[in-house]
Amino acid sequence: MKTVGIVVEYNPLHNGHTYHFTEAKRQTASDAVVAVMSGHFLQRGEPAIVNKWARAKMALHMGVDLVLEIPFIYATQNAEQFAFGSIATLHATGIVDEVCFGSESGDIAWIEKLAAILAEEPLAFQETLLKGLAQGRSYPAAYGEAIQALLPSLATDTLQGHVTEPNNILGLNYCLALHRLQSPMRPATIKRQKAGYHQETVTDQSIASATALRKLILEHANNGIHAIRPYVPQSTFEILQAEEAAGRFPLTWERFYPYLQHQLLTRWPEELATIHEMNEGIEHRILQALPRSTSFYHLMETVKTKRYTWARLQRLFLYSMLNLTRSKIAVINAKQGPAYIRVLGFNRTGKRLLKRMKETSTLPVITRVAKDKHPMLTLDVQAGALYALGLPESLRQKEMQREYWQTPLHFDHI
Amino acid sequence: MKTVGIVVEYNPLHNGHTYHFTEAKRQTASDAVVAVMSGHFLQRGEPAIVNKWARAKMALHMGVDLVLEIPFIYATQNAEQFAFGSIATLHATGIVDEVCFGSESGDIAWIEKLAAILAEEPLAFQETLLKGLAQGRSYPAAYGEAIQALLPSLATDTLQGHVTEPNNILGLNYCLALHRLQSPMRPATIKRQKAGYHQETVTDQSIASATALRKLILEHANNGIHAIRPYVPQSTFEILQAEEAAGRFPLTWERFYPYLQHQLLTRWPEELATIHEMNEGIEHRILQALPRSTSFYHLMETVKTKRYTWARLQRLFLYSMLNLTRSKIAVINAKQGPAYIRVLGFNRTGKRLLKRMKETSTLPVITRVAKDKHPMLTLDVQAGALYALGLPESLRQKEMQREYWQTPLHFDHI
């Protein structure tokens, strides 16, 4: 059974994802699709607009056969760590033949070529990158410049202006991870249709970016999901409707602002400085802005700089809320790769894949959180508790425990 | 100008307090009264039902001439630390002649005698106390037993059953602090009338304990303050009414439960174990109870033991919310006594007292929080921010900054 792996967030799952899913399966001529998906919190450091179980359900309805969770420690990091954790999870299953990702370029040849060169981590590249960062460039900008400086020969039409596109960078990092893992999985890419990753407006009859959809949802207070109806599969629509009725949707950073205020306002600067990625005295800038910031958005607008981008700050605040210190990062030891494979959902084909994984997986496969936990898994459970605290009070207790009682979704029973 | 000092919480100020205030002034034949008062959080580890500014105002209306704040680090500790910080603050003013406290016994002679003996910290006493604690006794119970074992000769009718009364123990600790500080201030006591400290029901026409009043307030949802009208001065009543109208009253622990959940659920047991007074593995008991506890009250009921009394647990949870670790405690160095005297309010007489204090005070007198802060004061400011987070969302920002903009209340202008 030929199997393709995809890396997803589905926040929420929309028609563009369906296109990617269908094309990934068709172009790689695969029989099965395994998706590794972020949990409750996402790569840009924000809470998912709906919980991971609902999003896994959307994936199963679309036809994904097996949904695995990217551990929090990878899911909420920069592109490099995110890609490494995701690809390492797919790699560890031992059942995935190809990895297929969307990209702005759609050109796997140059992405692979670039990855092969960068895998050597040439000194000149590192230096240009660090120099760019020191000059106050954002990471993506400095990264793109460093690549272009290093490889003028690659600066073809395909590359020009493309290397800093978020999905190209992600794709590059997927390929780098494959190199690093010496993985037999082959990369493939599909050119993204129409909607740019961050595009905030809807410009097509049926395709819109997840960013645009979240904006639509939040702008249409009581009619949010109806506004996105043309852009999402019917199943997604119905799942969101049910989650909304249950009070679990939509969730945004604002719900967590009181917790963030508490966390930051009751700490000494020296304590904040121990948080992962809290560098260069940014804690002072944050503490100064905090008492005058009436909302999370307001705080972000006040603190952000060219250097401290929106995503970077959101991740920093997320780490703060979980008190993810540098010493905890050392204990979790994510550099060695994931410590487990956590299953969120499967269909009948997925069940067969799971059976095969019993032979092939190089990591323990977790279907239920046990008491004896790895610190990496502890963090996932804590993230689950935190996410629950963003819900209305009456739901918190139950959702808080969901990490323990929720078994993987079986498509036949949902 | 003969001045008497009193140690108070006024949560809220009621007729029993007026009696104590009047008698303290009369029996010591004083011209002025200085009160040292807890801030937003109290000795039993709970948020005050109304903020410290409103309570200072109540005190001024009753006739207190100068209201000083007990730093958080003393105000929320066990009886010994609470007494030490309070008495040391009064002592440091250099203007207080007598200290007058309420007690169940009303007998200053035996309290002083006991204090004189205990000041030597006799080994036998310490041993009996520790043995009692090791056997699972609560601190007050073990303390009382240790005293009775040590001093059978003192076990007169006055003492019997009295030594474990909370105000007697406090009084004893006030006298111990006077010894420790070699203070020239003289102790005096007034027998408490009618309502026991913890008494929860109202048994008199006009006197009820603060505990009973808080219960009345919270039980009569929309009519809370009217229910307590017979038991408080008219000024207290009006201040509470205004605070209620402003949305700042009543505040209880339940308002802070989400923050506590967040704080505890996202921490590793090893992190919790670094919190001040988090001993003997109680963190595991707390973490186990937490996901199943639907309210703060529920959590307390589940976790509390004979040894971990209600007050001790509340303090522990308060320390947790402020991440008050053992190493911070070491930096704050409360054993050396307060680092400053903070003024909450005064009348014309109080203003004269403050003028005199410029000559006599052994500590800096703070009327406004400056940027260059002592870690002990930082903690007060953080406690202020935390208290503000318990308020309705629309008030939080302003109240959070109040630590900075609020100058001491002048009775002529309130």
Short mmCIF file of C-alpha atoms in Angstrom, two decimals, chain B:
data_model
loop_
_atom_site.label_atom_id
_atom_site.label_comp_id
_atom_site.label_asym_id
_atom_site.label_seq_id
_atom_site.Cartn_x
_atom_site.Cartn_y
_atom_site.Cartn_z
CA MET B 1 1.11 63.21 71.26
CA LYS B 2 0.69 59.78 72.77
CA THR B 3 0.15 57.25 70.01
CA VAL B 4 -1.22 53.71 70.04
CA GLY B 5 -0.58 51.21 67.24
CA ILE B 6 -3.04 48.55 66.10
CA VAL B 7 -2.69 45.65 63.67
CA VAL B 8 -5.74 45.17 61.44
CA GLU B 9 -7.24 43.59 58.34
CA TYR B 10 -10.70 45.23 58.29
CA ASN B 11 -12.21 42.70 55.94
CA PRO B 12 -14.55 44.51 56.21
CA LEU B 13 -14.42 46.98 59.09
CA HIS B 14 -17.34 46.34 61.45
CA ASN B 15 -18.76 47.41 64.83
CA GLY B 16 -16.46 45.01 66.67
CA HIS B 17 -13.51 46.86 65.16
CA THR B 18 -14.98 50.18 66.23
CA TYR B 19 -15.19 48.83 69.75
CA HIS B 20 -11.57 47.72 69.64
CA PHE B 21 -10.45 51.03 68.16
CA THR B 22 -12.32 53.11 70.74
CA GLU B 23 -11.20 51.00 73.66
CA ALA B 24 -7.58 50.91 72.48
CA LYS B 25 -7.52 54.67 72.37
CA ARG B 26 -9.37 55.05 75.68
CA GLN B 27 -7.56 52.41 77.70
CA THR B 28 -4.12 53.56 76.59
CA ALA B 29 -5.17 57.20 76.91
CA SER B 30 -3.78 57.92 73.46
CA ASP B 31 -4.23 60.99 71.30
CA ALA B 32 -3.59 59.25 67.99
CA VAL B 33 -4.01 55.83 66.42
CA VAL B 34 -1.73 54.28 63.79
CA ALA B 35 -3.06 51.14 62.08
CA VAL B 36 -0.89 48.74 60.12
CA MET B 37 -3.20 46.92 57.73
CA SER B 38 -2.90 44.00 55.32
CA GLY B 39 -2.98 44.96 51.66
CA HIS B 40 -5.06 43.16 49.03
CA PHE B 41 -4.31 39.72 50.45
CA LEU B 42 -4.78 38.56 53.99
CA GLN B 43 -3.18 36.45 56.66
CA ARG B 44 -5.37 33.46 55.90
CA GLY B 45 -4.14 33.53 52.32
CA GLU B 46 -7.21 34.98 50.71
CA PRO B 47 -7.99 38.09 48.69
CA ALA B 48 -9.62 40.82 50.75
CA ILE B 49 -13.32 41.10 49.96
CA VAL B 50 -12.61 44.67 48.94
CA ASN B 51 -9.36 46.39 47.98
CA LYS B 52 -6.94 47.98 50.43
CA TRP B 53 -7.80 51.57 49.44
CA ALA B 54 -11.46 51.09 50.28
CA ARG B 55 -10.49 49.45 53.58
CA ALA B 56 -8.08 52.26 54.40
CA LYS B 57 -10.92 54.69 53.77
CA MET B 58 -13.13 52.77 56.24
CA ALA B 59 -10.36 53.06 58.82
CA LEU B 60 -10.01 56.80 58.30
CA HIS B 61 -13.77 57.26 58.62
CA MET B 62 -13.71 55.42 61.94
CA GLY B 63 -11.03 57.74 63.22
CA VAL B 64 -7.72 56.01 62.56
CA ASP B 65 -5.18 58.80 62.01
CA LEU B 66 -2.60 57.00 59.92
CA VAL B 67 -2.96 53.79 57.90
CA LEU B 68 0.20 51.92 56.90
CA GLU B 69 0.39 48.79 54.75
CA ILE B 70 1.87 45.53 55.97
CA PRO B 71 4.09 44.32 53.10
CA PHE B 72 2.65 41.25 51.31
CA ILE B 73 5.54 39.09 52.44
CA TYR B 74 4.39 39.49 56.07
CA ALA B 75 0.68 40.02 55.58
CA THR B 76 0.15 36.58 54.05
CA GLN B 77 2.32 34.44 56.30
CA ASN B 78 1.76 32.39 59.44
CA ALA B 79 1.00 34.14 62.74
CA GLU B 80 4.66 34.49 63.69
CA GLN B 81 5.75 36.20 60.47
CA PHE B 82 2.58 38.26 60.24
CA ALA B 83 3.10 39.53 63.78
CA PHE B 84 6.77 40.21 63.25
CA GLY B 85 6.23 42.26 60.07
CA SER B 86 3.34 44.22 61.57
CA ILE B 87 5.05 45.03 64.86
CA ALA B 88 8.33 45.80 63.08
CA THR B 89 6.50 48.31 60.88
CA LEU B 90 4.96 50.06 63.87
CA HIS B 91 8.31 49.92 65.64
CA ALA B 92 10.15 51.44 62.68
CA THR B 93 7.88 54.50 62.64
CA GLY B 94 9.46 55.59 65.91
CA ILE B 95 6.25 57.33 66.95
CA VAL B 96 4.20 54.53 68.51
CA ASP B 97 4.12 54.26 72.30
CA GLU B 98 1.83 51.31 72.85
CA VAL B 99 0.55 48.42 70.78
CA CYS B 100 -2.97 47.32 71.58
CA PHE B 101 -4.51 44.14 70.23
CA GLY B 102 -7.68 42.19 70.81
CA SER B 103 -7.49 38.79 72.44
CA GLU B 104 -9.87 36.17 73.68
CA SER B 105 -8.26 36.25 77.11
CA GLY B 106 -7.94 39.99 77.62
CA ASP B 107 -5.13 39.24 80.06
CA ILE B 108 -1.90 40.96 79.02
CA ALA B 109 -0.01 39.64 82.05
CA TRP B 110 -0.04 35.98 81.03
CA ILE B 111 0.53 36.74 77.37
CA GLU B 112 3.61 38.78 78.24
CA LYS B 113 4.86 36.18 80.71
CA LEU B 114 4.49 33.46 78.08
CA ALA B 115 6.20 35.63 75.47
CA ALA B 116 9.12 36.30 77.78
CA ILE B 117 9.64 32.58 78.27
CA LEU B 118 9.11 31.69 74.60
CA ALA B 119 11.47 34.45 73.49
CA GLU B 120 14.25 32.22 74.77
CA GLU B 121 12.95 29.56 72.38
CA PRO B 122 13.38 26.78 74.93
CA LEU B 123 14.43 23.52 73.34
CA ALA B 124 11.69 21.53 75.05
CA PHE B 125 9.07 23.79 73.48
CA GLN B 126 10.52 23.44 70.00
CA GLU B 127 10.73 19.68 70.39
CA THR B 128 7.16 19.28 71.55
CA LEU B 129 5.99 21.55 68.76
CA LEU B 130 7.84 19.62 66.06
CA LYS B 131 6.68 16.31 67.50
CA GLY B 132 3.10 17.52 67.40
CA LEU B 133 3.47 18.62 63.78
CA ALA B 134 5.11 15.31 62.87
CA GLN B 135 2.10 13.55 64.35
CA GLY B 136 -0.08 15.42 61.91
CA ARG B 137 -1.40 18.13 64.24
CA SER B 138 -2.23 21.47 62.71
CA TYR B 139 0.14 24.28 63.65
CA PRO B 140 -2.21 26.04 66.09
CA ALA B 141 -3.06 22.77 67.81
CA ALA B 142 0.58 21.67 68.10
CA TYR B 143 1.56 25.14 69.25
CA GLY B 144 -1.01 25.19 72.01
CA GLU B 145 -0.04 21.72 73.18
CA ALA B 146 3.64 22.62 73.24
CA ILE B 147 2.91 25.64 75.39
CA GLN B 148 0.72 23.72 77.77
CA ALA B 149 3.30 20.95 78.07
CA LEU B 150 6.02 23.46 78.77
CA LEU B 151 4.20 25.59 81.26
CA PRO B 152 1.87 23.57 83.44
CA SER B 153 2.20 26.26 86.07
CA LEU B 154 0.58 28.75 83.72
CA ALA B 155 -2.30 26.48 82.99
CA THR B 156 -4.67 28.57 84.99
CA ASP B 157 -8.30 29.04 84.21
CA THR B 158 -7.34 31.97 82.00
CA LEU B 159 -5.07 29.87 79.89
CA GLN B 160 -7.08 26.68 79.68
CA GLY B 161 -8.48 26.32 76.24
CA HIS B 162 -7.44 29.83 75.46
CA VAL B 163 -3.93 29.46 74.20
CA THR B 164 -5.04 27.98 70.89
CA GLU B 165 -7.50 30.80 70.23
CA PRO B 166 -6.28 32.63 67.13
CA ASN B 167 -6.14 36.09 68.66
CA ASN B 168 -4.33 34.88 71.74
CA ILE B 169 -1.72 33.26 69.53
CA LEU B 170 -1.44 36.42 67.48
CA GLY B 171 -1.11 38.47 70.64
CA LEU B 172 1.56 36.16 71.93
CA ASN B 173 3.41 36.62 68.67
CA TYR B 174 3.06 40.40 68.87
CA CYS B 175 4.70 40.27 72.27
CA LEU B 176 7.39 37.93 70.97
CA ALA B 177 8.11 40.37 68.16
CA LEU B 178 8.40 43.22 70.67
CA HIS B 179 10.96 41.11 72.55
CA ARG B 180 12.82 40.25 69.41
CA LEU B 181 12.97 43.89 68.30
CA GLN B 182 13.80 45.06 71.83
CA SER B 183 11.09 47.57 71.13
CA PRO B 184 10.19 50.26 73.65
CA MET B 185 6.55 49.96 72.54
CA ARG B 186 4.39 48.56 75.36
CA PRO B 187 1.76 45.88 74.72
CA ALA B 188 -1.83 46.16 75.83
CA THR B 189 -4.81 43.98 75.09
CA ILE B 190 -8.57 44.29 74.98
CA LYS B 191 -10.83 41.34 75.55
CA ARG B 192 -12.71 40.58 72.38
CA GLN B 193 -16.45 40.98 72.66
CA LYS B 194 -18.86 38.28 71.72
CA ALA B 195 -17.95 37.20 68.21
CA GLY B 196 -15.20 34.62 67.88
CA TYR B 197 -12.71 35.12 65.08
CA HIS B 198 -14.03 32.32 62.93
CA GLN B 199 -17.58 32.44 64.14
CA GLU B 200 -19.72 32.16 61.07
CA THR B 201 -23.14 33.08 62.35
CA VAL B 202 -24.46 36.32 63.62
CA THR B 203 -25.46 36.07 67.28
CA ASP B 204 -25.76 39.66 68.37
CA GLN B 205 -27.78 42.69 67.42
CA SER B 206 -24.82 44.74 66.33
CA ILE B 207 -21.59 42.74 66.64
CA ALA B 208 -20.64 40.02 64.18
CA SER B 209 -17.25 38.66 63.11
CA ALA B 210 -15.83 39.64 59.74
CA THR B 211 -16.12 35.96 58.76
CA ALA B 212 -19.85 36.02 59.50
CA LEU B 213 -20.24 39.28 57.59
CA ARG B 214 -18.46 37.96 54.51
CA LYS B 215 -20.71 34.94 54.63
CA LEU B 216 -23.77 37.17 54.83
CA ILE B 217 -22.54 39.24 51.90
CA LEU B 218 -21.91 36.26 49.67
CA GLU B 219 -25.08 34.42 50.62
CA HIS B 220 -27.35 37.33 49.79
CA ALA B 221 -26.43 37.61 46.16
CA ASN B 222 -27.97 40.92 45.20
CA ASN B 223 -28.67 42.18 48.64
CA GLY B 224 -25.35 41.36 50.32
CA ILE B 225 -24.40 44.69 51.78
CA HIS B 226 -27.88 45.41 53.03
CA ALA B 227 -27.73 42.22 55.05
CA ILE B 228 -24.68 43.44 56.95
CA ARG B 229 -25.96 46.95 57.53
CA PRO B 230 -26.69 46.45 61.26
CA TYR B 231 -23.16 45.25 61.94
CA VAL B 232 -21.02 47.89 60.27
CA PRO B 233 -20.60 51.66 60.63
CA GLN B 234 -22.58 53.74 58.17
CA SER B 235 -19.33 54.83 56.48
CA THR B 236 -18.29 51.22 55.85
CA PHE B 237 -21.70 50.54 54.43
CA GLU B 238 -21.49 53.46 52.04
CA ILE B 239 -17.96 52.63 50.95
CA LEU B 240 -18.96 49.03 50.20
CA GLN B 241 -21.99 50.29 48.31
CA ALA B 242 -19.79 52.53 46.15
CA GLU B 243 -17.28 49.76 45.56
CA GLU B 244 -20.09 47.42 44.59
CA ALA B 245 -21.48 49.96 42.15
CA ALA B 246 -18.03 50.28 40.63
CA GLY B 247 -17.81 46.49 40.21
CA ARG B 248 -14.93 46.12 42.65
CA PHE B 249 -16.78 44.30 45.40
CA PRO B 250 -17.13 41.54 46.54
CA LEU B 251 -13.99 39.65 45.54
CA THR B 252 -13.40 36.04 46.53
CA TRP B 253 -10.90 33.28 45.83
CA GLU B 254 -13.24 31.82 43.20
CA ARG B 255 -12.43 34.76 40.90
CA PHE B 256 -8.82 33.65 40.93
CA TYR B 257 -9.46 29.96 40.38
CA PRO B 258 -8.80 30.04 36.59
CA TYR B 259 -5.43 31.69 37.24
CA LEU B 260 -4.61 29.14 39.91
CA GLN B 261 -5.60 26.30 37.59
CA HIS B 262 -3.39 27.71 34.88
CA GLN B 263 -0.52 28.23 37.25
CA LEU B 264 -0.64 24.72 38.68
CA LEU B 265 -1.68 22.71 35.63
CA THR B 266 1.10 23.96 33.43
CA ARG B 267 3.89 23.25 35.88
CA TRP B 268 5.97 20.19 36.54
CA PRO B 269 5.83 18.85 40.11
CA GLU B 270 9.50 19.75 40.48
CA GLU B 271 8.67 23.37 39.67
CA LEU B 272 5.85 23.47 42.19
CA ALA B 273 8.16 22.00 44.79
CA THR B 274 10.28 25.17 44.64
CA ILE B 275 7.35 27.28 45.93
CA HIS B 276 7.62 28.65 49.47
CA GLU B 277 5.93 26.24 51.93
CA MET B 278 5.28 23.60 49.27
CA ASN B 279 6.56 20.74 51.42
CA GLU B 280 6.27 17.03 51.94
CA GLY B 281 5.05 16.28 48.44
CA ILE B 282 1.77 18.21 48.87
CA GLU B 283 2.24 19.27 45.22
CA HIS B 284 1.38 15.75 44.10
CA ARG B 285 -1.80 15.77 46.17
CA ILE B 286 -2.72 19.13 44.64
CA LEU B 287 -1.97 18.07 41.05
CA GLN B 288 -4.02 14.93 41.51
CA ALA B 289 -7.05 16.81 42.85
CA LEU B 290 -6.88 19.67 40.38
CA PRO B 291 -8.35 18.25 37.18
CA ARG B 292 -11.38 16.98 39.09
CA SER B 293 -12.03 20.12 41.08
CA THR B 294 -14.76 22.27 39.59
CA SER B 295 -14.22 25.23 41.92
CA PHE B 296 -11.69 26.65 44.33
CA TYR B 297 -13.86 25.52 47.22
CA HIS B 298 -14.04 22.03 45.78
CA LEU B 299 -10.25 21.94 45.39
CA MET B 300 -9.74 23.08 48.97
CA GLU B 301 -12.15 20.48 50.31
CA THR B 302 -10.36 17.77 48.35
CA VAL B 303 -6.81 18.72 49.28
CA LYS B 304 -7.10 19.86 52.86
CA THR B 305 -5.92 17.65 55.71
CA LYS B 306 -5.52 18.11 59.46
CA ARG B 307 -1.98 19.17 58.74
CA TYR B 308 -2.66 21.27 55.69
CA THR B 309 -5.27 23.54 57.17
CA TRP B 310 -7.52 25.83 55.15
CA ALA B 311 -5.38 28.91 55.82
CA ARG B 312 -2.12 27.12 55.10
CA LEU B 313 -3.42 25.81 51.78
CA GLN B 314 -4.83 29.18 50.78
CA ARG B 315 -1.46 30.78 51.46
CA LEU B 316 0.25 28.05 49.49
CA PHE B 317 -2.04 28.68 46.52
CA LEU B 318 -1.45 32.40 46.80
CA TYR B 319 2.31 31.88 46.79
CA SER B 320 1.87 29.62 43.76
CA MET B 321 0.00 32.30 41.86
CA LEU B 322 2.85 34.71 42.48
CA ASN B 323 5.47 32.03 41.89
CA LEU B 324 6.92 32.91 45.26
CA THR B 325 9.79 30.46 45.27
CA ARG B 326 12.17 29.73 48.11
CA SER B 327 14.92 31.52 46.23
CA LYS B 328 12.78 34.67 45.90
CA ILE B 329 12.04 34.46 49.61
CA ALA B 330 15.79 34.42 50.18
CA VAL B 331 16.28 37.51 48.00
CA ILE B 332 13.43 39.40 49.68
CA ASN B 333 15.03 38.54 53.02
CA ALA B 334 12.00 39.24 55.20
CA LYS B 335 13.77 37.96 58.31
CA GLN B 336 15.59 41.26 58.52
CA GLY B 337 12.31 43.13 58.86
CA PRO B 338 10.43 45.42 56.48
CA ALA B 339 12.42 47.45 53.97
CA TYR B 340 10.04 50.41 53.90
CA ILE B 341 6.91 51.92 55.42
CA ARG B 342 4.11 52.37 52.92
CA VAL B 343 1.40 54.92 53.63
CA LEU B 344 -2.18 54.16 52.56
CA GLY B 345 -4.00 57.09 54.17
CA PHE B 346 -4.04 59.74 56.87
CA ASN B 347 -6.06 62.59 58.38
CA ARG B 348 -4.75 65.91 59.74
CA THR B 349 -3.38 64.25 62.88
CA GLY B 350 -1.87 61.55 60.70
CA LYS B 351 -0.21 64.21 58.59
CA ARG B 352 1.47 65.55 61.73
CA LEU B 353 2.52 62.03 62.62
CA LEU B 354 4.05 61.62 59.17
CA LYS B 355 5.95 64.86 59.67
CA ARG B 356 7.33 63.56 62.95
CA MET B 357 8.25 60.29 61.27
CA LYS B 358 10.64 62.16 58.98
CA GLU B 359 12.79 62.49 62.08
CA THR B 360 12.05 59.23 63.83
CA SER B 361 11.51 56.56 61.17
CA THR B 362 14.29 54.04 60.66
CA LEU B 363 12.94 53.08 57.23
CA PRO B 364 12.13 54.99 54.04
CA VAL B 365 8.51 56.15 54.02
CA ILE B 366 6.84 55.42 50.68
CA THR B 367 3.89 57.44 49.50
CA ARG B 368 4.22 56.48 45.86
CA VAL B 369 5.80 53.47 44.19
CA ALA B 370 8.88 54.56 42.33
CA LYS B 371 10.62 52.72 39.54
CA ASP B 372 13.63 51.76 41.59
CA LYS B 373 12.10 49.10 43.70
CA HIS B 374 13.04 46.80 46.54
CA PRO B 375 12.12 43.17 45.79
CA MET B 376 9.80 43.29 48.80
CA LEU B 377 7.94 46.19 47.18
CA THR B 378 7.98 44.49 43.78
CA LEU B 379 6.02 41.70 45.39
CA ASP B 380 3.45 44.19 46.71
CA VAL B 381 3.06 45.63 43.22
CA GLN B 382 2.70 42.15 41.71
CA ALA B 383 0.09 41.30 44.33
CA GLY B 384 -1.72 44.45 43.24
CA ALA B 385 -1.69 43.32 39.63
CA LEU B 386 -2.93 39.89 40.63
CA TYR B 387 -5.76 41.38 42.67
CA ALA B 388 -6.77 43.50 39.70
CA LEU B 389 -7.02 40.37 37.54
CA GLY B 390 -9.76 39.13 39.84
CA LEU B 391 -11.92 42.10 38.87
CA PRO B 392 -14.27 42.28 35.88
CA GLU B 393 -12.28 42.63 32.66
CA SER B 394 -13.18 46.27 32.03
CA LEU B 395 -11.66 47.38 35.35
CA ARG B 396 -8.48 45.36 35.30
CA GLN B 397 -6.20 47.67 33.37
CA LYS B 398 -6.90 50.70 35.50
CA GLU B 399 -6.72 48.85 38.80
CA MET B 400 -3.54 47.13 37.69
CA GLN B 401 -1.83 50.49 37.42
CA ARG B 402 -3.29 51.80 40.64
CA GLU B 403 -0.20 50.67 42.54
CA TYR B 404 1.60 53.41 40.64
CA TRP B 405 -0.83 56.31 40.43
CA GLN B 406 -2.70 56.04 43.69
CA THR B 407 -1.28 58.42 46.29
CA PRO B 408 -2.20 58.01 49.98
CA LEU B 409 -5.78 58.95 50.81
CA HIS B 410 -6.12 62.27 52.62
CA PHE B 411 -9.22 62.20 54.82
CA ASP B 412 -9.99 65.86 54.09
CA HIS B 413 -10.32 65.01 50.42
CA ILE B 414 -12.28 61.78 50.46
#
